Backbone atoms as SQL, in Angstrom:
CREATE TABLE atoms (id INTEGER PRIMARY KEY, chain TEXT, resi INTEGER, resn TEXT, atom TEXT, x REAL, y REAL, z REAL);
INSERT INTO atoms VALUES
  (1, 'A', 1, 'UNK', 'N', 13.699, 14.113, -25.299),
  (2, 'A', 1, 'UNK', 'CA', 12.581, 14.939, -25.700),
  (3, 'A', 1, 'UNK', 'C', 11.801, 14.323, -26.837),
  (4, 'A', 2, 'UNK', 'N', 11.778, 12.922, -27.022),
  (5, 'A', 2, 'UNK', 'CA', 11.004, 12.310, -28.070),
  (6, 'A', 2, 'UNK', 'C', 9.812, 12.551, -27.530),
  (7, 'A', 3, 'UNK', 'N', 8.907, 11.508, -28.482),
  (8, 'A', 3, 'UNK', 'CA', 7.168, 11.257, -28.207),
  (9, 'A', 3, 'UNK', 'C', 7.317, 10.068, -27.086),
  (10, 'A', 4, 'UNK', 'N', 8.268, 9.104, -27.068),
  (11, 'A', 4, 'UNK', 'CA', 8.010, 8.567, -25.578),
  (12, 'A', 4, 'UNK', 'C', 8.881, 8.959, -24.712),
  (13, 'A', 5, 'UNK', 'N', 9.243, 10.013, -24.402),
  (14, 'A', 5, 'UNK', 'CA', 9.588, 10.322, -23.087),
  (15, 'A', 5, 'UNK', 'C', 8.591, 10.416, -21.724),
  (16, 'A', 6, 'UNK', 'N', 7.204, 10.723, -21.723),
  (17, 'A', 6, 'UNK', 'CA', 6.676, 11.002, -21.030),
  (18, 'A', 6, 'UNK', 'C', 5.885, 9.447, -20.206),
  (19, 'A', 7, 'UNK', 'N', 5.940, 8.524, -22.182),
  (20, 'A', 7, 'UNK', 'CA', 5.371, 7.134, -21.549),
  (21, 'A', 7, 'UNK', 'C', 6.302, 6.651, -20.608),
  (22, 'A', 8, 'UNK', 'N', 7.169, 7.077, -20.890),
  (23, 'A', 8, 'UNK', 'CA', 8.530, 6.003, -20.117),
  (24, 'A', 8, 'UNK', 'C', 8.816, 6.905, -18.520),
  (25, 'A', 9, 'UNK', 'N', 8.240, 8.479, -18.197),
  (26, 'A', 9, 'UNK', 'CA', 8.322, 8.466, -16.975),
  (27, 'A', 9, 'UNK', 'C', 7.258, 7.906, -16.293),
  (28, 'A', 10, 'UNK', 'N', 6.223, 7.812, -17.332),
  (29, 'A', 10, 'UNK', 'CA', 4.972, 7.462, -16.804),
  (30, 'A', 10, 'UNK', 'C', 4.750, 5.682, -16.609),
  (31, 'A', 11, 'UNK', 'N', 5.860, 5.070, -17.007),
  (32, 'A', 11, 'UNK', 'CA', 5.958, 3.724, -16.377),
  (33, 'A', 11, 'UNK', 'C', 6.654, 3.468, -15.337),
  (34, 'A', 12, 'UNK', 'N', 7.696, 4.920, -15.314),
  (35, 'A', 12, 'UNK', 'CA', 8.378, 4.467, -13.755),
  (36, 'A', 12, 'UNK', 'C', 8.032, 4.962, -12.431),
  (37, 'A', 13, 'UNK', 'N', 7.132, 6.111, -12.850),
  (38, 'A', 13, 'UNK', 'CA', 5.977, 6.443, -11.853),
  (39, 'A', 13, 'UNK', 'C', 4.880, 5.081, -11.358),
  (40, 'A', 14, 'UNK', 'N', 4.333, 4.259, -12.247),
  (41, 'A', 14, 'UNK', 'CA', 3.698, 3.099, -11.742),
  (42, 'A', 14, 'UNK', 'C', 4.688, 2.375, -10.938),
  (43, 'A', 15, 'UNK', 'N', 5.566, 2.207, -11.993),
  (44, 'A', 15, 'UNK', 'CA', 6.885, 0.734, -10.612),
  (45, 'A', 15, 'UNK', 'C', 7.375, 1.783, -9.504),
  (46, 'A', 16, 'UNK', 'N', 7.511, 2.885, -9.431),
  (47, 'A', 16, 'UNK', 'CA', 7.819, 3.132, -8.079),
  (48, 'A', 16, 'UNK', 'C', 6.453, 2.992, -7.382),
  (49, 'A', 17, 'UNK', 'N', 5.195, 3.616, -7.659),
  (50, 'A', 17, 'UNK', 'CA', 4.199, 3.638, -6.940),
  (51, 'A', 17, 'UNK', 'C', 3.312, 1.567, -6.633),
  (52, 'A', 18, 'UNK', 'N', 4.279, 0.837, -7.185),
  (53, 'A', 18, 'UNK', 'CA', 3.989, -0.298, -7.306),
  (54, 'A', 18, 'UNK', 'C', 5.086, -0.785, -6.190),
  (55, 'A', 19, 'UNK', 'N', 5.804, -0.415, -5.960),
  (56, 'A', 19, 'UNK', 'CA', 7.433, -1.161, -5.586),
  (57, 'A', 19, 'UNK', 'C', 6.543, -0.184, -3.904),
  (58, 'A', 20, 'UNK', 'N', 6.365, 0.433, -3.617),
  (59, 'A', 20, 'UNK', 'CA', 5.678, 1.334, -2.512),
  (60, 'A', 20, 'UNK', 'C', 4.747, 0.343, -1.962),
  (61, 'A', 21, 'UNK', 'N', 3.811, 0.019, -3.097),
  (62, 'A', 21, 'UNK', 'CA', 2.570, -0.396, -2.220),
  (63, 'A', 21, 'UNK', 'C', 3.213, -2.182, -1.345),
  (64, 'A', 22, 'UNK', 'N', 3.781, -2.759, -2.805),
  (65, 'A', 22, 'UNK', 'CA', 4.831, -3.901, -2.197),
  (66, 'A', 22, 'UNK', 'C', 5.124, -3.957, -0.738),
  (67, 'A', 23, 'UNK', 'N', 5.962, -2.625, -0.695),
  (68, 'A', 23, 'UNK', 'CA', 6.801, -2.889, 0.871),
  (69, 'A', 23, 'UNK', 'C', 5.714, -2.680, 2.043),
  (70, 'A', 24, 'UNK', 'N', 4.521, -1.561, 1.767),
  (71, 'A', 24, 'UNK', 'CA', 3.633, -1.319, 2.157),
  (72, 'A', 24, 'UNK', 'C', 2.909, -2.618, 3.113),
  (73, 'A', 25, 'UNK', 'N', 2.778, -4.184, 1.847),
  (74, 'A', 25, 'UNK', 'CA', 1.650, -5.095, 2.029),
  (75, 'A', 25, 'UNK', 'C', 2.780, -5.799, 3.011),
  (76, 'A', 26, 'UNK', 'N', 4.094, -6.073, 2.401),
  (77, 'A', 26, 'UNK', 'CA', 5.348, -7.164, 3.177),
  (78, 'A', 26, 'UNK', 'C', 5.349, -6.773, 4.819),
  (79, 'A', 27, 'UNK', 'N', 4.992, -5.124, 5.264),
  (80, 'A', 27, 'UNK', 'CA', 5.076, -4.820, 6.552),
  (81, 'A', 27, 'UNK', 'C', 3.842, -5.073, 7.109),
  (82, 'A', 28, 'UNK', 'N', 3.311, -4.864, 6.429),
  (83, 'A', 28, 'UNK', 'CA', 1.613, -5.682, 6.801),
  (84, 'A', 28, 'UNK', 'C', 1.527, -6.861, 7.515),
  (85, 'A', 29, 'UNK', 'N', 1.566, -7.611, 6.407),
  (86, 'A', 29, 'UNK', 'CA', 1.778, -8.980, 6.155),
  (87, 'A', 29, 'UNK', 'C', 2.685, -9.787, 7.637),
  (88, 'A', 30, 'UNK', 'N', 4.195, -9.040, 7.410),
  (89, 'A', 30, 'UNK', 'CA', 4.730, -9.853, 8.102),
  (90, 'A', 30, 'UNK', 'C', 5.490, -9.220, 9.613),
  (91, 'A', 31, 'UNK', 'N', 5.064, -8.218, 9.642),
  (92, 'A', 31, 'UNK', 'CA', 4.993, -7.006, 11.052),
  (93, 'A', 31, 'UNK', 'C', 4.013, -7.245, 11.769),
  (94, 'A', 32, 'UNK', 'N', 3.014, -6.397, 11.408),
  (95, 'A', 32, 'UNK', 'CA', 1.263, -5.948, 11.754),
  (96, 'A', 32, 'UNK', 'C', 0.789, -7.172, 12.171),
  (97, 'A', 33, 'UNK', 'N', 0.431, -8.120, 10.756),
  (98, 'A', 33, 'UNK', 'CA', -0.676, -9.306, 11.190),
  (99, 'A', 33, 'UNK', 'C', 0.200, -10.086, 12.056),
  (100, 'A', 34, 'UNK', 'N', 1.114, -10.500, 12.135),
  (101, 'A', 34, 'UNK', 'CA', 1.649, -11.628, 13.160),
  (102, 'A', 34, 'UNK', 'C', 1.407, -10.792, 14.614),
  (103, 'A', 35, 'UNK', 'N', 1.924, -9.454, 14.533),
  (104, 'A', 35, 'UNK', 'CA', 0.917, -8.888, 15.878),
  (105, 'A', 35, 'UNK', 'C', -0.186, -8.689, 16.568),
  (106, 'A', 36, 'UNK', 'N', -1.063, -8.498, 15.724),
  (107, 'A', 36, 'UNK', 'CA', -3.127, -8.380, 15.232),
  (108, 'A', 36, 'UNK', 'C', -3.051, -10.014, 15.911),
  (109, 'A', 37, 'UNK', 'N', -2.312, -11.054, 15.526),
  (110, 'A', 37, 'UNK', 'CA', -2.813, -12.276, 15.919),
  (111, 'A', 37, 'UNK', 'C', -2.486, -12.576, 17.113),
  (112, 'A', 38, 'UNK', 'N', -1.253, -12.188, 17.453),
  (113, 'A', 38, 'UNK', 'CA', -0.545, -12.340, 18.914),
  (114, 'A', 38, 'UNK', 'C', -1.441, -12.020, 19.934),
  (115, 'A', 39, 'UNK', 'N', -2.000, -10.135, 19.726),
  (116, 'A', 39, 'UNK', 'CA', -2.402, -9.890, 20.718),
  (117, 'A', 39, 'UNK', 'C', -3.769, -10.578, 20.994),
  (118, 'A', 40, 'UNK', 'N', -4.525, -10.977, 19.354),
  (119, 'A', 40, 'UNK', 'CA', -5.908, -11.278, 19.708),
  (120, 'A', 40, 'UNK', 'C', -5.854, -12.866, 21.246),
  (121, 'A', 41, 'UNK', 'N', -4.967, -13.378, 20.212),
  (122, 'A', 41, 'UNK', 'CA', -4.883, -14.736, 21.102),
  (123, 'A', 41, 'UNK', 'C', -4.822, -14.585, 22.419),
  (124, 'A', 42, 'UNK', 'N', -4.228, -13.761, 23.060),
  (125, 'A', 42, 'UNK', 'CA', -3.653, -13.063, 24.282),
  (126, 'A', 42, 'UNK', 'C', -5.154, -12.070, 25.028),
  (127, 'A', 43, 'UNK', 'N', -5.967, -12.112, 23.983),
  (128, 'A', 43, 'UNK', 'CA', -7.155, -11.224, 24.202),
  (129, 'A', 43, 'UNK', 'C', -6.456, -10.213, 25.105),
  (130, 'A', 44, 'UNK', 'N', -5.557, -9.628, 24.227),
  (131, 'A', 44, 'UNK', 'CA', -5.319, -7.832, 24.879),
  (132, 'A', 44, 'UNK', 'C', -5.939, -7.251, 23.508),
  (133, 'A', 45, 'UNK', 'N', -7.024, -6.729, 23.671),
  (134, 'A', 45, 'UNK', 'CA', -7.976, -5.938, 23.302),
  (135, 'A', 45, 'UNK', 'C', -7.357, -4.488, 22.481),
  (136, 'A', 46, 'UNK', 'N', -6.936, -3.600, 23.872),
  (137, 'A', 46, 'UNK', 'CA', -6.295, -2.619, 23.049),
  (138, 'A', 46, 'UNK', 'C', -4.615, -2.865, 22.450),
  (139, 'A', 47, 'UNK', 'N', -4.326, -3.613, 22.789),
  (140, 'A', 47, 'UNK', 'CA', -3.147, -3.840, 21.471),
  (141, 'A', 47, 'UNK', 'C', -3.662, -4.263, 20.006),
  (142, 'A', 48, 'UNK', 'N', -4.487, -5.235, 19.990),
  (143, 'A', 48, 'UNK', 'CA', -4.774, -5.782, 18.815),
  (144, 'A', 48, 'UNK', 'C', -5.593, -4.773, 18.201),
  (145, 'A', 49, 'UNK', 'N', -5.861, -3.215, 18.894),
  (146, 'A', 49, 'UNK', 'CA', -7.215, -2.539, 18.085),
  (147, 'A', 49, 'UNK', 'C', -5.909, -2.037, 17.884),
  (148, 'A', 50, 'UNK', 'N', -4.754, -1.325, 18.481),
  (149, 'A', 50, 'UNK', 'CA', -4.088, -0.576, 17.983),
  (150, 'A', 50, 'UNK', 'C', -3.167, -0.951, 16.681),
  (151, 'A', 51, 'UNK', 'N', -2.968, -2.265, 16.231),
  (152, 'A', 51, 'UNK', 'CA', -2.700, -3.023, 15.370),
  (153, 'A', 51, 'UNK', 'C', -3.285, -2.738, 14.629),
  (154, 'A', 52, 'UNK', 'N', -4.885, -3.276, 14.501),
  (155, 'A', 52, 'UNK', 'CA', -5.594, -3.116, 13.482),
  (156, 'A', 52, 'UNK', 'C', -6.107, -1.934, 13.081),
  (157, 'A', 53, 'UNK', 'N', -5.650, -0.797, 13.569),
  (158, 'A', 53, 'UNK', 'CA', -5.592, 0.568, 12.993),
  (159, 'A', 53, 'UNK', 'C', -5.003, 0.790, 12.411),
  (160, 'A', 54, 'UNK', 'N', -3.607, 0.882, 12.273),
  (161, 'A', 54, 'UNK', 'CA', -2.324, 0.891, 11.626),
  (162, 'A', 54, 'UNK', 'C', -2.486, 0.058, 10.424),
  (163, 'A', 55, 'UNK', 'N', -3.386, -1.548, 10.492),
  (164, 'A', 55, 'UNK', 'CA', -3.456, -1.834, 9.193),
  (165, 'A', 55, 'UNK', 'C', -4.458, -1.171, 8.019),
  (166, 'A', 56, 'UNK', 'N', -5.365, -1.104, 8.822),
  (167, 'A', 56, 'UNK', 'CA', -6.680, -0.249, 8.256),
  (168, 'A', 56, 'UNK', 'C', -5.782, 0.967, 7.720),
  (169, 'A', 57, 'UNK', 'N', -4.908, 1.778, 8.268),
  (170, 'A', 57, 'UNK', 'CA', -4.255, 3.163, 7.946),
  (171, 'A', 57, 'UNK', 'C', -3.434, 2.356, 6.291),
  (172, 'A', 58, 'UNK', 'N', -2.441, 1.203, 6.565),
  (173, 'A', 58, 'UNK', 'CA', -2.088, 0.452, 5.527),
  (174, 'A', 58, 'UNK', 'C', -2.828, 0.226, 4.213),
  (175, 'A', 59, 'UNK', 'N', -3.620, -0.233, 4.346),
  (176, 'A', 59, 'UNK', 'CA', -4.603, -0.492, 3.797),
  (177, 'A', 59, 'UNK', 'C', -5.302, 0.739, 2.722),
  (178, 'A', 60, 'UNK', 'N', -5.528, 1.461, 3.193),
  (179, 'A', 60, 'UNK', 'CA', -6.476, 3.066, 3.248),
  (180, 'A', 60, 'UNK', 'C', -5.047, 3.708, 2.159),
  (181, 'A', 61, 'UNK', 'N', -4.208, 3.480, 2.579),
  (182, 'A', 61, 'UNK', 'CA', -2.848, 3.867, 1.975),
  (183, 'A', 61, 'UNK', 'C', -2.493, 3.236, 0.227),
  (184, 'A', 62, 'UNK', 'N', -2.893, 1.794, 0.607),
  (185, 'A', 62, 'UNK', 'CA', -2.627, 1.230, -0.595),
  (186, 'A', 62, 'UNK', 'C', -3.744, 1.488, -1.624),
  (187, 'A', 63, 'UNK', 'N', -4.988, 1.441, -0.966),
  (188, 'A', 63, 'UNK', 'CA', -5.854, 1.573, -2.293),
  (189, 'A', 63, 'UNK', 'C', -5.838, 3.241, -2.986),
  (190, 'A', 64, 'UNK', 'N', -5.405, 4.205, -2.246),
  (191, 'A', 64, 'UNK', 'CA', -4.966, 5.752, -2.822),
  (192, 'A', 64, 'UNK', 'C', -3.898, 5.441, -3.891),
  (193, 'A', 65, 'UNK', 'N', -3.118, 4.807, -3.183),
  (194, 'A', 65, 'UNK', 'CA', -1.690, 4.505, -3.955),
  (195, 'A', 65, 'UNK', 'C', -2.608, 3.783, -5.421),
  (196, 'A', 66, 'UNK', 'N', -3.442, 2.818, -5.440),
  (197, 'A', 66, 'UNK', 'CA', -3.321, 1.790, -6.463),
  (198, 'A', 66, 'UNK', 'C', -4.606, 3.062, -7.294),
  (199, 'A', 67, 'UNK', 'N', -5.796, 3.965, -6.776),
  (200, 'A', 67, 'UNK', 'CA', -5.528, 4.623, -7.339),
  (201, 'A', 67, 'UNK', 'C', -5.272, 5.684, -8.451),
  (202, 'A', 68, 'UNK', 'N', -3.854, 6.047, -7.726),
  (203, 'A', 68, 'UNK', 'CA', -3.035, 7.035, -7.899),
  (204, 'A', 68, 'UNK', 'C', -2.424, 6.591, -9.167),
  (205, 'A', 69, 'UNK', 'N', -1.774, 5.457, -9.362),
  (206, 'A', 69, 'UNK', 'CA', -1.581, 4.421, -10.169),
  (207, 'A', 69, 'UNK', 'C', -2.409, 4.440, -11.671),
  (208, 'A', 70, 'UNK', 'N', -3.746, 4.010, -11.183),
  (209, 'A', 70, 'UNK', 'CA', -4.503, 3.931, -12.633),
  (210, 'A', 70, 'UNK', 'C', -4.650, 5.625, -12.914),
  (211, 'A', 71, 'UNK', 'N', -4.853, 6.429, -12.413),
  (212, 'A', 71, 'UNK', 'CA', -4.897, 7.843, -13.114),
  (213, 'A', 71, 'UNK', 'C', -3.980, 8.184, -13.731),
  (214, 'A', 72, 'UNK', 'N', -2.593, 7.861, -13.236),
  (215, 'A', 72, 'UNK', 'CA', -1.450, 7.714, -13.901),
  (216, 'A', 72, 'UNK', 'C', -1.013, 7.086, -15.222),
  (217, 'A', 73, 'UNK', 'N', -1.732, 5.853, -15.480),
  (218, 'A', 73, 'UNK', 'CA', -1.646, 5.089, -16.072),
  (219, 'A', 73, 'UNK', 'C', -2.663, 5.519, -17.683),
  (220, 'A', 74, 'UNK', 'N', -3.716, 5.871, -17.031),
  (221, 'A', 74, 'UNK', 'CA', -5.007, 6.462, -18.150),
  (222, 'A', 74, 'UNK', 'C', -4.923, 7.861, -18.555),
  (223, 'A', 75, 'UNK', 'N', -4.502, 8.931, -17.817),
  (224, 'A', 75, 'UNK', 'CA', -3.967, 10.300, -17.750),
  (225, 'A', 75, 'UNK', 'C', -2.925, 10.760, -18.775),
  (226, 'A', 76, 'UNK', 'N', -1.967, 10.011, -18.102),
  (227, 'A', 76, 'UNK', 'CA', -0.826, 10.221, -18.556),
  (228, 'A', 76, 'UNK', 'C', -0.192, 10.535, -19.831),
  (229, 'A', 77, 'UNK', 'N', -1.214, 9.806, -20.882),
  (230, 'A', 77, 'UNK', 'CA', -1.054, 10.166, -22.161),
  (231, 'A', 77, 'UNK', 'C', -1.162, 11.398, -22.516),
  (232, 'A', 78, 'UNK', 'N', -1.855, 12.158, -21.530),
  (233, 'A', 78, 'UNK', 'CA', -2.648, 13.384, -22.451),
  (234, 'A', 78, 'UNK', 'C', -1.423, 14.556, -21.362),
  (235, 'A', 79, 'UNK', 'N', -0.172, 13.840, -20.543),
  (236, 'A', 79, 'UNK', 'CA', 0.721, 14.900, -20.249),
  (237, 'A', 79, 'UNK', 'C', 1.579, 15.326, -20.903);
């Protein structure tokens, strides 16, 4: 119940919401795009759109997350 208790949840609120977006980009990265490329090459059309939805959804995900993050980060003082 000190004066930094709140900084210190409020840094582990960033590394979890940081450690999130991480696994977020790694499934991206090394799931999604090696698929997005497969199918393009293959010109199957609707696989590679359905790919690149899911990243776009990824994506759309991380920048809320990042953010979620700075409000956290600038906010937080005044919790």
């Amino acid at each position: 119940s000190g004066p930094n208790d709140s900084g210190m949840s409020r840094v582990h609120i960033m590394n979890a919401i940081g450690l999130v977006m991480m696994a977020l980009f790694i499934y991206l990265y090394f799931v999604l795009y090696p698929r997005l490329k497969q199918a393009v090459s293959a010109e199957s059309w609707p696989e590679g759109a359905k790919n690149l939805d899911r990243i776009r959804m990824i994506v759309t995900t991380n920048l809320i997350l990042g953010i979620v993050t700075i409000i956290v980060a600038q906010a937080g003082r005044y919790w």
